[in-house]
């Protein structure tokens, strides 16, 4: 249970998840500080920010020596999948090792939360790992997080530690989806290749931050040396997409026969070899077709969600697009008439 004596140190709090987590912590009146190399997006969060990089041990030492945190929530990471060179993910490997080392040095820390990803395990034949430390990493990003998890498990930490694996996170302050998927849906350009279910695990960001808050308030005997997938219960991806189209456009999701979409994807592959970008290619097509879901039921049983209603959560995100978020995105600014 968080008390008035607790001091929470967050890394990467200026990012998508961190922005929402800090919103929650501000409402709860927690004592916290955010170390990030980037300034917070929200101006009311700047007073909690310290500029620094987790790859630089001196930056961590500076904060720990002054602040003496009792809880550490490690969010900072490179999260894209663009590179195949593990060296490009030094924030996830060396940076995370630095977090572990500084926590081991300071006995004031009683609980460490290490943020991983669902990408540490992906198998088309065996959908779930049989144990927490079974890995089939997907992409180099997933490999970097596997390394982070193994470092955590083998570090002989004296404090309690918990690993969390966010699912496919969405919601307010996501700075990529408004320019990509949600924009494509709003323009009516998106077509779905099948009505066959493709089950996915989504994580509405405010449900995810609710779960993190539950973990840091839980009995340490329950959460110590545990791994939790963060997110909502798995659903057919069509339901998620259909809800977005309904609320954005008041219309229905468009479908196309699978064989046509597959042919378009092959054509996209050909264009790709010529250096021409095309929105559909075989990897993306296969991702649209396949199941990929996580065992979030364990997390939800213990910590619940803020709101399980998909319609409410989409509505809340669109209200953010119309309000606080609108000035960041020219397309939505034009649509909603903000000058």
mmCIF file of C-alpha atoms in Angstrom:
data_model
loop_
_atom_site.group_PDB
_atom_site.id
_atom_site.type_symbol
_atom_site.label_atom_id
_atom_site.label_comp_id
_atom_site.label_asym_id
_atom_site.label_seq_id
_atom_site.Cartn_x
_atom_site.Cartn_y
_atom_site.Cartn_z
ATOM 1 C CA UNK A 1 0.000 0.000 0.000
ATOM 2 C CA UNK A 2 1.321 3.416 -0.981
ATOM 3 C CA UNK A 3 1.791 5.704 2.026
ATOM 4 C CA UNK A 4 2.695 9.366 2.505
ATOM 5 C CA UNK A 5 6.275 8.261 3.148
ATOM 6 C CA UNK A 6 6.620 6.619 -0.264
ATOM 7 C CA UNK A 7 8.569 8.337 -3.036
ATOM 8 C CA UNK A 8 8.025 6.951 -6.533
ATOM 9 C CA UNK A 9 10.701 7.202 -9.225
ATOM 10 C CA UNK A 10 9.374 6.815 -12.789
ATOM 11 C CA UNK A 11 11.596 6.433 -15.840
ATOM 12 C CA UNK A 12 10.175 7.353 -19.233
ATOM 13 C CA UNK A 13 7.190 9.140 -17.748
ATOM 14 C CA UNK A 14 6.993 11.594 -20.648
ATOM 15 C CA UNK A 15 5.854 8.862 -23.048
ATOM 16 C CA UNK A 16 2.394 7.538 -23.827
ATOM 17 C CA UNK A 17 1.896 5.217 -20.857
ATOM 18 C CA UNK A 18 3.850 7.505 -18.547
ATOM 19 C CA UNK A 19 1.719 10.546 -19.352
ATOM 20 C CA UNK A 20 -1.413 8.653 -18.351
ATOM 21 C CA UNK A 21 0.264 7.143 -15.285
ATOM 22 C CA UNK A 22 1.374 10.573 -14.066
ATOM 23 C CA UNK A 23 -2.176 11.877 -14.596
ATOM 24 C CA UNK A 24 -3.402 9.121 -12.288
ATOM 25 C CA UNK A 25 -0.673 9.684 -9.700
ATOM 26 C CA UNK A 26 -1.379 13.429 -9.638
ATOM 27 C CA UNK A 27 -5.042 12.730 -8.899
ATOM 28 C CA UNK A 28 -4.061 10.330 -6.123
ATOM 29 C CA UNK A 29 -1.621 12.785 -4.586
ATOM 30 C CA UNK A 30 1.407 10.503 -4.768
ATOM 31 C CA UNK A 31 4.940 11.801 -4.258
ATOM 32 C CA UNK A 32 6.796 11.006 -7.487
ATOM 33 C CA UNK A 33 9.424 12.188 -9.933
ATOM 34 C CA UNK A 34 9.870 11.471 -13.656
ATOM 35 C CA UNK A 35 13.269 10.991 -15.295
ATOM 36 C CA UNK A 36 13.056 11.264 -19.085
ATOM 37 C CA UNK A 37 15.258 12.637 -21.847
ATOM 38 C CA UNK A 38 12.146 14.270 -23.343
ATOM 39 C CA UNK A 39 10.041 17.021 -21.824
ATOM 40 C CA UNK A 40 6.493 15.966 -20.834
ATOM 41 C CA UNK A 41 3.805 16.556 -23.445
ATOM 42 C CA UNK A 42 1.451 17.988 -20.827
ATOM 43 C CA UNK A 43 2.554 21.273 -19.305
ATOM 44 C CA UNK A 44 1.091 20.446 -15.888
ATOM 45 C CA UNK A 45 3.523 17.520 -15.648
ATOM 46 C CA UNK A 46 6.724 19.524 -16.213
ATOM 47 C CA UNK A 47 7.172 20.272 -12.506
ATOM 48 C CA UNK A 48 7.634 16.521 -11.864
ATOM 49 C CA UNK A 49 10.237 16.121 -14.620
ATOM 50 C CA UNK A 50 14.005 15.723 -14.394
ATOM 51 C CA UNK A 51 15.873 15.574 -17.692
ATOM 52 C CA UNK A 52 18.099 12.524 -17.919
ATOM 53 C CA UNK A 53 18.891 9.320 -19.764
ATOM 54 C CA UNK A 54 18.851 5.875 -18.166
ATOM 55 C CA UNK A 55 21.866 4.874 -20.261
ATOM 56 C CA UNK A 56 23.898 7.401 -18.252
ATOM 57 C CA UNK A 57 24.451 6.028 -14.751
ATOM 58 C CA UNK A 58 25.395 9.508 -13.532
ATOM 59 C CA UNK A 59 21.863 10.742 -14.301
ATOM 60 C CA UNK A 60 20.375 7.949 -12.195
ATOM 61 C CA UNK A 61 22.851 8.484 -9.381
ATOM 62 C CA UNK A 62 21.999 12.178 -9.255
ATOM 63 C CA UNK A 63 18.299 11.504 -8.721
ATOM 64 C CA UNK A 64 18.690 8.571 -6.332
ATOM 65 C CA UNK A 65 21.160 10.390 -4.091
ATOM 66 C CA UNK A 66 18.775 13.331 -3.663
ATOM 67 C CA UNK A 67 15.351 11.662 -3.818
ATOM 68 C CA UNK A 68 15.909 8.234 -2.219
ATOM 69 C CA UNK A 69 12.900 6.559 -3.877
ATOM 70 C CA UNK A 70 11.014 3.719 -2.218
ATOM 71 C CA UNK A 71 9.381 2.508 -5.452
ATOM 72 C CA UNK A 72 10.754 2.463 -8.990
ATOM 73 C CA UNK A 73 8.560 2.127 -12.090
ATOM 74 C CA UNK A 74 10.776 1.597 -15.131
ATOM 75 C CA UNK A 75 8.936 2.575 -18.329
ATOM 76 C CA UNK A 76 11.745 4.134 -20.390
ATOM 77 C CA UNK A 77 12.470 2.189 -23.566
ATOM 78 C CA UNK A 78 12.827 2.227 -27.295
ATOM 79 C CA UNK A 79 9.559 0.590 -28.349
ATOM 80 C CA UNK A 80 9.598 0.527 -32.153
ATOM 81 C CA UNK A 81 10.453 -2.539 -34.236
ATOM 82 C CA UNK A 82 12.348 -0.743 -36.993
ATOM 83 C CA UNK A 83 15.843 -2.093 -36.359
ATOM 84 C CA UNK A 84 17.316 -5.594 -36.507
ATOM 85 C CA UNK A 85 20.472 -4.541 -34.647
ATOM 86 C CA UNK A 86 20.293 -5.218 -30.896
ATOM 87 C CA UNK A 87 22.791 -2.386 -30.324
ATOM 88 C CA UNK A 88 20.074 0.065 -31.348
ATOM 89 C CA UNK A 89 18.066 -0.966 -28.284
ATOM 90 C CA UNK A 90 20.677 -0.014 -25.684
ATOM 91 C CA UNK A 91 18.031 1.786 -23.604
ATOM 92 C CA UNK A 92 16.259 -1.544 -23.184
ATOM 93 C CA UNK A 93 19.397 -3.534 -22.415
ATOM 94 C CA UNK A 94 22.122 -1.364 -20.871
ATOM 95 C CA UNK A 95 19.626 1.225 -19.634
ATOM 96 C CA UNK A 96 17.577 -1.414 -17.835
ATOM 97 C CA UNK A 97 20.721 -2.963 -16.376
ATOM 98 C CA UNK A 98 21.613 0.469 -15.015
ATOM 99 C CA UNK A 99 18.211 0.625 -13.317
ATOM 100 C CA UNK A 100 18.819 -2.755 -11.694
ATOM 101 C CA UNK A 101 22.306 -1.739 -10.567
ATOM 102 C CA UNK A 102 21.201 1.557 -9.026
ATOM 103 C CA UNK A 103 18.305 -0.142 -7.228
ATOM 104 C CA UNK A 104 20.712 -2.717 -5.791
ATOM 105 C CA UNK A 105 22.895 0.111 -4.518
ATOM 106 C CA UNK A 106 20.108 1.943 -2.660
ATOM 107 C CA UNK A 107 18.369 -0.007 0.109
ATOM 108 C CA UNK A 108 15.570 2.583 0.258
ATOM 109 C CA UNK A 109 13.848 0.858 -2.700
ATOM 110 C CA UNK A 110 11.300 -1.736 -1.583
ATOM 111 C CA UNK A 111 9.642 -2.493 -4.944
ATOM 112 C CA UNK A 112 10.838 -2.363 -8.561
ATOM 113 C CA UNK A 113 8.439 -2.550 -11.538
ATOM 114 C CA UNK A 114 10.156 -3.478 -14.819
ATOM 115 C CA UNK A 115 8.133 -2.879 -17.983
ATOM 116 C CA UNK A 116 8.601 -5.491 -20.700
ATOM 117 C CA UNK A 117 6.352 -6.359 -23.671
ATOM 118 C CA UNK A 118 4.141 -9.118 -25.054
ATOM 119 C CA UNK A 119 6.775 -9.374 -27.812
ATOM 120 C CA UNK A 120 9.028 -11.516 -25.600
ATOM 121 C CA UNK A 121 6.904 -14.509 -26.632
ATOM 122 C CA UNK A 122 5.103 -15.211 -29.889
ATOM 123 C CA UNK A 123 4.323 -18.656 -31.260
ATOM 124 C CA UNK A 124 1.753 -19.686 -33.855
ATOM 125 C CA UNK A 125 1.682 -23.254 -32.500
ATOM 126 C CA UNK A 126 1.827 -22.757 -28.713
ATOM 127 C CA UNK A 127 0.088 -19.440 -27.980
ATOM 128 C CA UNK A 128 1.114 -19.103 -24.337
ATOM 129 C CA UNK A 129 4.427 -19.761 -22.593
ATOM 130 C CA UNK A 130 4.322 -22.597 -20.050
ATOM 131 C CA UNK A 131 6.230 -20.460 -17.539
ATOM 132 C CA UNK A 132 7.184 -16.820 -17.098
ATOM 133 C CA UNK A 133 10.780 -17.285 -18.233
ATOM 134 C CA UNK A 134 9.993 -19.161 -21.449
ATOM 135 C CA UNK A 135 10.783 -16.959 -24.423
ATOM 136 C CA UNK A 136 10.264 -16.870 -28.174
ATOM 137 C CA UNK A 137 11.053 -13.207 -28.840
ATOM 138 C CA UNK A 138 9.297 -11.490 -31.732
ATOM 139 C CA UNK A 139 11.475 -8.837 -33.415
ATOM 140 C CA UNK A 140 14.734 -7.388 -32.128
ATOM 141 C CA UNK A 141 12.709 -5.156 -29.830
ATOM 142 C CA UNK A 142 11.238 -8.294 -28.240
ATOM 143 C CA UNK A 143 14.729 -9.738 -27.904
ATOM 144 C CA UNK A 144 15.927 -6.609 -26.108
ATOM 145 C CA UNK A 145 13.105 -6.949 -23.600
ATOM 146 C CA UNK A 146 13.893 -10.643 -23.122
ATOM 147 C CA UNK A 147 17.407 -9.600 -22.147
ATOM 148 C CA UNK A 148 15.931 -7.070 -19.721
ATOM 149 C CA UNK A 149 13.685 -9.712 -18.143
ATOM 150 C CA UNK A 150 16.531 -12.193 -17.752
ATOM 151 C CA UNK A 151 18.744 -9.539 -16.173
ATOM 152 C CA UNK A 152 15.968 -8.790 -13.690
ATOM 153 C CA UNK A 153 15.331 -12.434 -12.808
ATOM 154 C CA UNK A 154 19.034 -13.204 -12.305
ATOM 155 C CA UNK A 155 20.049 -10.008 -10.511
ATOM 156 C CA UNK A 156 19.579 -11.166 -6.900
ATOM 157 C CA UNK A 157 17.664 -8.008 -6.044
ATOM 158 C CA UNK A 158 17.106 -7.452 -2.347
ATOM 159 C CA UNK A 159 13.847 -5.602 -2.962
ATOM 160 C CA UNK A 160 10.621 -7.019 -4.382
ATOM 161 C CA UNK A 161 10.395 -6.952 -8.166
ATOM 162 C CA UNK A 162 7.581 -7.350 -10.671
ATOM 163 C CA UNK A 163 7.703 -7.625 -14.461
ATOM 164 C CA UNK A 164 4.776 -6.254 -16.472
ATOM 165 C CA UNK A 165 4.068 -6.965 -20.146
ATOM 166 C CA UNK A 166 1.690 -4.453 -21.740
ATOM 167 C CA UNK A 167 -0.482 -5.760 -24.558
ATOM 168 C CA UNK A 168 -1.496 -3.584 -27.551
ATOM 169 C CA UNK A 169 -1.938 -0.258 -25.762
ATOM 170 C CA UNK A 170 -4.199 2.520 -27.049
ATOM 171 C CA UNK A 171 -6.000 5.579 -25.749
ATOM 172 C CA UNK A 172 -5.429 9.287 -25.010
ATOM 173 C CA UNK A 173 -1.911 10.624 -25.575
ATOM 174 C CA UNK A 174 -1.020 7.929 -28.096
ATOM 175 C CA UNK A 175 0.887 10.111 -30.547
ATOM 176 C CA UNK A 176 1.095 7.654 -33.468
ATOM 177 C CA UNK A 177 -2.376 6.135 -33.872
ATOM 178 C CA UNK A 178 -4.078 9.502 -34.563
ATOM 179 C CA UNK A 179 -1.828 9.980 -37.601
ATOM 180 C CA UNK A 180 -2.078 6.384 -38.742
ATOM 181 C CA UNK A 181 -4.826 3.870 -37.920
ATOM 182 C CA UNK A 182 -7.478 6.225 -36.551
ATOM 183 C CA UNK A 183 -6.957 8.618 -39.453
ATOM 184 C CA UNK A 184 -7.263 5.773 -41.976
ATOM 185 C CA UNK A 185 -10.436 4.538 -40.261
ATOM 186 C CA UNK A 186 -11.927 8.028 -40.250
ATOM 187 C CA UNK A 187 -11.222 8.512 -43.951
ATOM 188 C CA UNK A 188 -12.917 5.200 -44.751
ATOM 189 C CA UNK A 189 -9.769 3.753 -46.339
ATOM 190 C CA UNK A 190 -9.480 0.751 -44.045
ATOM 191 C CA UNK A 191 -10.802 -2.608 -45.250
ATOM 192 C CA UNK A 192 -10.685 -5.795 -43.200
ATOM 193 C CA UNK A 193 -9.737 -9.044 -44.949
ATOM 194 C CA UNK A 194 -12.132 -11.449 -43.298
ATOM 195 C CA UNK A 195 -15.060 -11.907 -40.957
ATOM 196 C CA UNK A 196 -13.235 -14.820 -39.410
ATOM 197 C CA UNK A 197 -12.306 -13.893 -35.818
ATOM 198 C CA UNK A 198 -8.760 -12.712 -35.151
ATOM 199 C CA UNK A 199 -8.484 -12.593 -31.381
ATOM 200 C CA UNK A 200 -6.266 -9.913 -29.882
ATOM 201 C CA UNK A 201 -5.486 -8.453 -26.499
ATOM 202 C CA UNK A 202 -5.865 -4.705 -26.370
ATOM 203 C CA UNK A 203 -4.961 -2.538 -23.407
ATOM 204 C CA UNK A 204 -6.899 0.667 -22.909
ATOM 205 C CA UNK A 205 -4.218 2.837 -21.360
ATOM 206 C CA UNK A 206 -6.311 3.935 -18.386
ATOM 207 C CA UNK A 207 -7.074 0.296 -17.593
ATOM 208 C CA UNK A 208 -3.361 -0.449 -17.802
ATOM 209 C CA UNK A 209 -2.397 2.393 -15.453
ATOM 210 C CA UNK A 210 -5.128 1.241 -13.077
ATOM 211 C CA UNK A 211 -3.441 -2.172 -13.022
ATOM 212 C CA UNK A 212 0.002 -0.685 -12.364
ATOM 213 C CA UNK A 213 -1.496 1.263 -9.484
ATOM 214 C CA UNK A 214 -3.004 -1.967 -8.190
ATOM 215 C CA UNK A 215 0.359 -3.709 -8.333
ATOM 216 C CA UNK A 216 2.213 -1.009 -6.383
ATOM 217 C CA UNK A 217 -0.546 -0.994 -3.758
ATOM 218 C CA UNK A 218 -0.637 -4.792 -3.418
ATOM 219 C CA UNK A 219 0.885 -6.934 -0.701
ATOM 220 C CA UNK A 220 4.504 -7.506 -1.740
ATOM 221 C CA UNK A 221 4.132 -11.200 -0.929
ATOM 222 C CA UNK A 222 1.609 -11.415 -3.779
ATOM 223 C CA UNK A 223 3.441 -9.447 -6.484
ATOM 224 C CA UNK A 224 7.092 -10.212 -5.716
ATOM 225 C CA UNK A 225 8.874 -12.091 -8.517
ATOM 226 C CA UNK A 226 5.661 -12.182 -10.559
ATOM 227 C CA UNK A 227 5.003 -11.437 -14.227
ATOM 228 C CA UNK A 228 1.726 -9.855 -15.318
ATOM 229 C CA UNK A 229 0.311 -9.155 -18.762
ATOM 230 C CA UNK A 230 -1.368 -5.738 -18.621
ATOM 231 C CA UNK A 231 -4.525 -5.037 -20.578
ATOM 232 C CA UNK A 232 -8.122 -5.996 -21.190
ATOM 233 C CA UNK A 233 -9.620 -9.390 -21.868
ATOM 234 C CA UNK A 234 -8.975 -10.731 -25.399
ATOM 235 C CA UNK A 235 -11.577 -9.876 -28.053
ATOM 236 C CA UNK A 236 -12.077 -10.288 -31.788
ATOM 237 C CA UNK A 237 -10.166 -7.419 -33.389
ATOM 238 C CA UNK A 238 -13.183 -6.740 -35.607
ATOM 239 C CA UNK A 239 -15.177 -5.611 -32.573
ATOM 240 C CA UNK A 240 -12.518 -3.080 -31.660
ATOM 241 C CA UNK A 241 -12.282 -1.767 -35.231
ATOM 242 C CA UNK A 242 -16.058 -1.718 -35.704
ATOM 243 C CA UNK A 243 -16.507 0.373 -32.564
ATOM 244 C CA UNK A 244 -13.983 2.909 -33.787
ATOM 245 C CA UNK A 245 -15.606 3.208 -37.215
ATOM 246 C CA UNK A 246 -19.072 3.507 -35.665
ATOM 247 C CA UNK A 247 -18.074 6.325 -33.337
ATOM 248 C CA UNK A 248 -15.863 8.183 -35.821
ATOM 249 C CA UNK A 249 -18.090 7.932 -38.882
ATOM 250 C CA UNK A 250 -21.421 6.488 -37.809
ATOM 251 C CA UNK A 251 -20.910 3.712 -40.355
ATOM 252 C CA UNK A 252 -19.838 0.078 -40.567
ATOM 253 C CA UNK A 253 -16.443 -1.496 -41.094
ATOM 254 C CA UNK A 254 -15.693 -2.437 -44.704
ATOM 255 C CA UNK A 255 -14.749 -6.038 -45.534
ATOM 256 C CA UNK A 256 -12.986 -7.538 -48.539
ATOM 257 C CA UNK A 257 -12.584 -11.214 -49.545
ATOM 258 C CA UNK A 258 -9.448 -12.707 -48.074
ATOM 259 C CA UNK A 259 -8.080 -13.886 -51.420
ATOM 260 C CA UNK A 260 -8.237 -10.372 -52.857
ATOM 261 C CA UNK A 261 -6.424 -8.875 -49.866
ATOM 262 C CA UNK A 262 -3.769 -11.597 -50.081
ATOM 263 C CA UNK A 263 -3.152 -10.720 -53.728
ATOM 264 C CA UNK A 264 -2.887 -7.025 -52.880
ATOM 265 C CA UNK A 265 -0.372 -7.895 -50.135
ATOM 266 C CA UNK A 266 1.790 -9.839 -52.598
ATOM 267 C CA UNK A 267 1.732 -6.855 -54.923
ATOM 268 C CA UNK A 268 2.789 -4.732 -51.943
ATOM 269 C CA UNK A 269 5.751 -7.059 -51.408
ATOM 270 C CA UNK A 270 6.828 -6.542 -55.012
ATOM 271 C CA UNK A 271 6.600 -2.772 -54.688
ATOM 272 C CA UNK A 272 8.589 -2.977 -51.467
ATOM 273 C CA UNK A 273 11.494 -4.660 -53.249
ATOM 274 C CA UNK A 274 11.508 -1.664 -55.599
ATOM 275 C CA UNK A 275 11.685 0.754 -52.696
ATOM 276 C CA UNK A 276 8.062 1.840 -53.050
ATOM 277 C CA UNK A 277 6.035 1.998 -49.842
ATOM 278 C CA UNK A 278 2.604 0.372 -49.992
ATOM 279 C CA UNK A 279 0.126 0.145 -47.086
ATOM 280 C CA UNK A 280 -0.520 -3.599 -47.424
ATOM 281 C CA UNK A 281 2.185 -6.259 -47.640
ATOM 282 C CA UNK A 282 2.368 -9.898 -46.565
ATOM 283 C CA UNK A 283 3.637 -9.356 -43.021
ATOM 284 C CA UNK A 284 0.900 -6.816 -42.291
ATOM 285 C CA UNK A 285 -1.719 -9.027 -43.954
ATOM 286 C CA UNK A 286 -0.702 -12.014 -41.834
ATOM 287 C CA UNK A 287 -0.797 -9.857 -38.709
ATOM 288 C CA UNK A 288 -4.367 -8.872 -39.546
ATOM 289 C CA UNK A 289 -5.385 -12.520 -39.910
ATOM 290 C CA UNK A 290 -3.718 -14.259 -36.979
ATOM 291 C CA UNK A 291 -4.677 -14.596 -33.331
ATOM 292 C CA UNK A 292 -2.339 -13.034 -30.782
ATOM 293 C CA UNK A 293 -3.674 -12.760 -27.290
ATOM 294 C CA UNK A 294 -2.308 -12.778 -23.767
ATOM 295 C CA UNK A 295 -3.284 -14.177 -20.370
ATOM 296 C CA UNK A 296 -4.536 -10.914 -18.898
ATOM 297 C CA UNK A 297 -7.208 -12.770 -16.903
ATOM 298 C CA UNK A 298 -4.691 -13.323 -14.086
ATOM 299 C CA UNK A 299 -4.043 -9.579 -13.888
ATOM 300 C CA UNK A 300 -7.707 -8.630 -14.126
ATOM 301 C CA UNK A 301 -8.688 -11.122 -11.425
ATOM 302 C CA UNK A 302 -6.215 -9.475 -9.052
ATOM 303 C CA UNK A 303 -6.335 -5.806 -10.015
ATOM 304 C CA UNK A 304 -9.369 -5.309 -12.259
ATOM 305 C CA UNK A 305 -9.744 -2.570 -14.866
ATOM 306 C CA UNK A 306 -10.888 1.028 -14.623
ATOM 307 C CA UNK A 307 -13.675 0.526 -17.162
ATOM 308 C CA UNK A 308 -14.285 -2.654 -19.170
ATOM 309 C CA UNK A 309 -16.734 -0.989 -21.567
ATOM 310 C CA UNK A 310 -15.106 -0.652 -25.004
ATOM 311 C CA UNK A 311 -17.641 1.903 -26.224
ATOM 312 C CA UNK A 312 -16.970 4.182 -23.255
ATOM 313 C CA UNK A 313 -13.221 3.957 -23.736
ATOM 314 C CA UNK A 314 -13.364 4.726 -27.463
ATOM 315 C CA UNK A 315 -15.645 7.666 -26.695
ATOM 316 C CA UNK A 316 -13.216 8.965 -24.065
ATOM 317 C CA UNK A 317 -10.344 8.734 -26.552
ATOM 318 C CA UNK A 318 -12.270 10.586 -29.257
ATOM 319 C CA UNK A 319 -13.132 13.299 -26.720
ATOM 320 C CA UNK A 320 -9.406 13.627 -26.094
ATOM 321 C CA UNK A 321 -8.830 13.920 -29.864
ATOM 322 C CA UNK A 322 -11.379 16.738 -29.947
ATOM 323 C CA UNK A 323 -9.992 18.438 -26.850
ATOM 324 C CA UNK A 324 -6.513 18.240 -25.331
ATOM 325 C CA UNK A 325 -5.065 16.238 -28.197
ATOM 326 C CA UNK A 326 -6.448 18.137 -31.170
ATOM 327 C CA UNK A 327 -3.651 20.715 -31.478
ATOM 328 C CA UNK A 328 -1.025 17.986 -31.990
ATOM 329 C CA UNK A 329 -2.587 16.556 -35.157
ATOM 330 C CA UNK A 330 -3.371 18.721 -38.222
ATOM 331 C CA UNK A 331 -5.901 16.226 -39.593
ATOM 332 C CA UNK A 332 -8.000 16.182 -36.428
ATOM 333 C CA UNK A 333 -7.553 19.910 -35.894
ATOM 334 C CA UNK A 334 -9.034 20.511 -39.333
ATOM 335 C CA UNK A 335 -11.862 18.020 -38.756
ATOM 336 C CA UNK A 336 -12.926 19.396 -35.412
ATOM 337 C CA UNK A 337 -12.570 23.052 -36.395
ATOM 338 C CA UNK A 338 -9.877 24.137 -33.955
ATOM 339 C CA UNK A 339 -7.946 27.205 -35.085
#
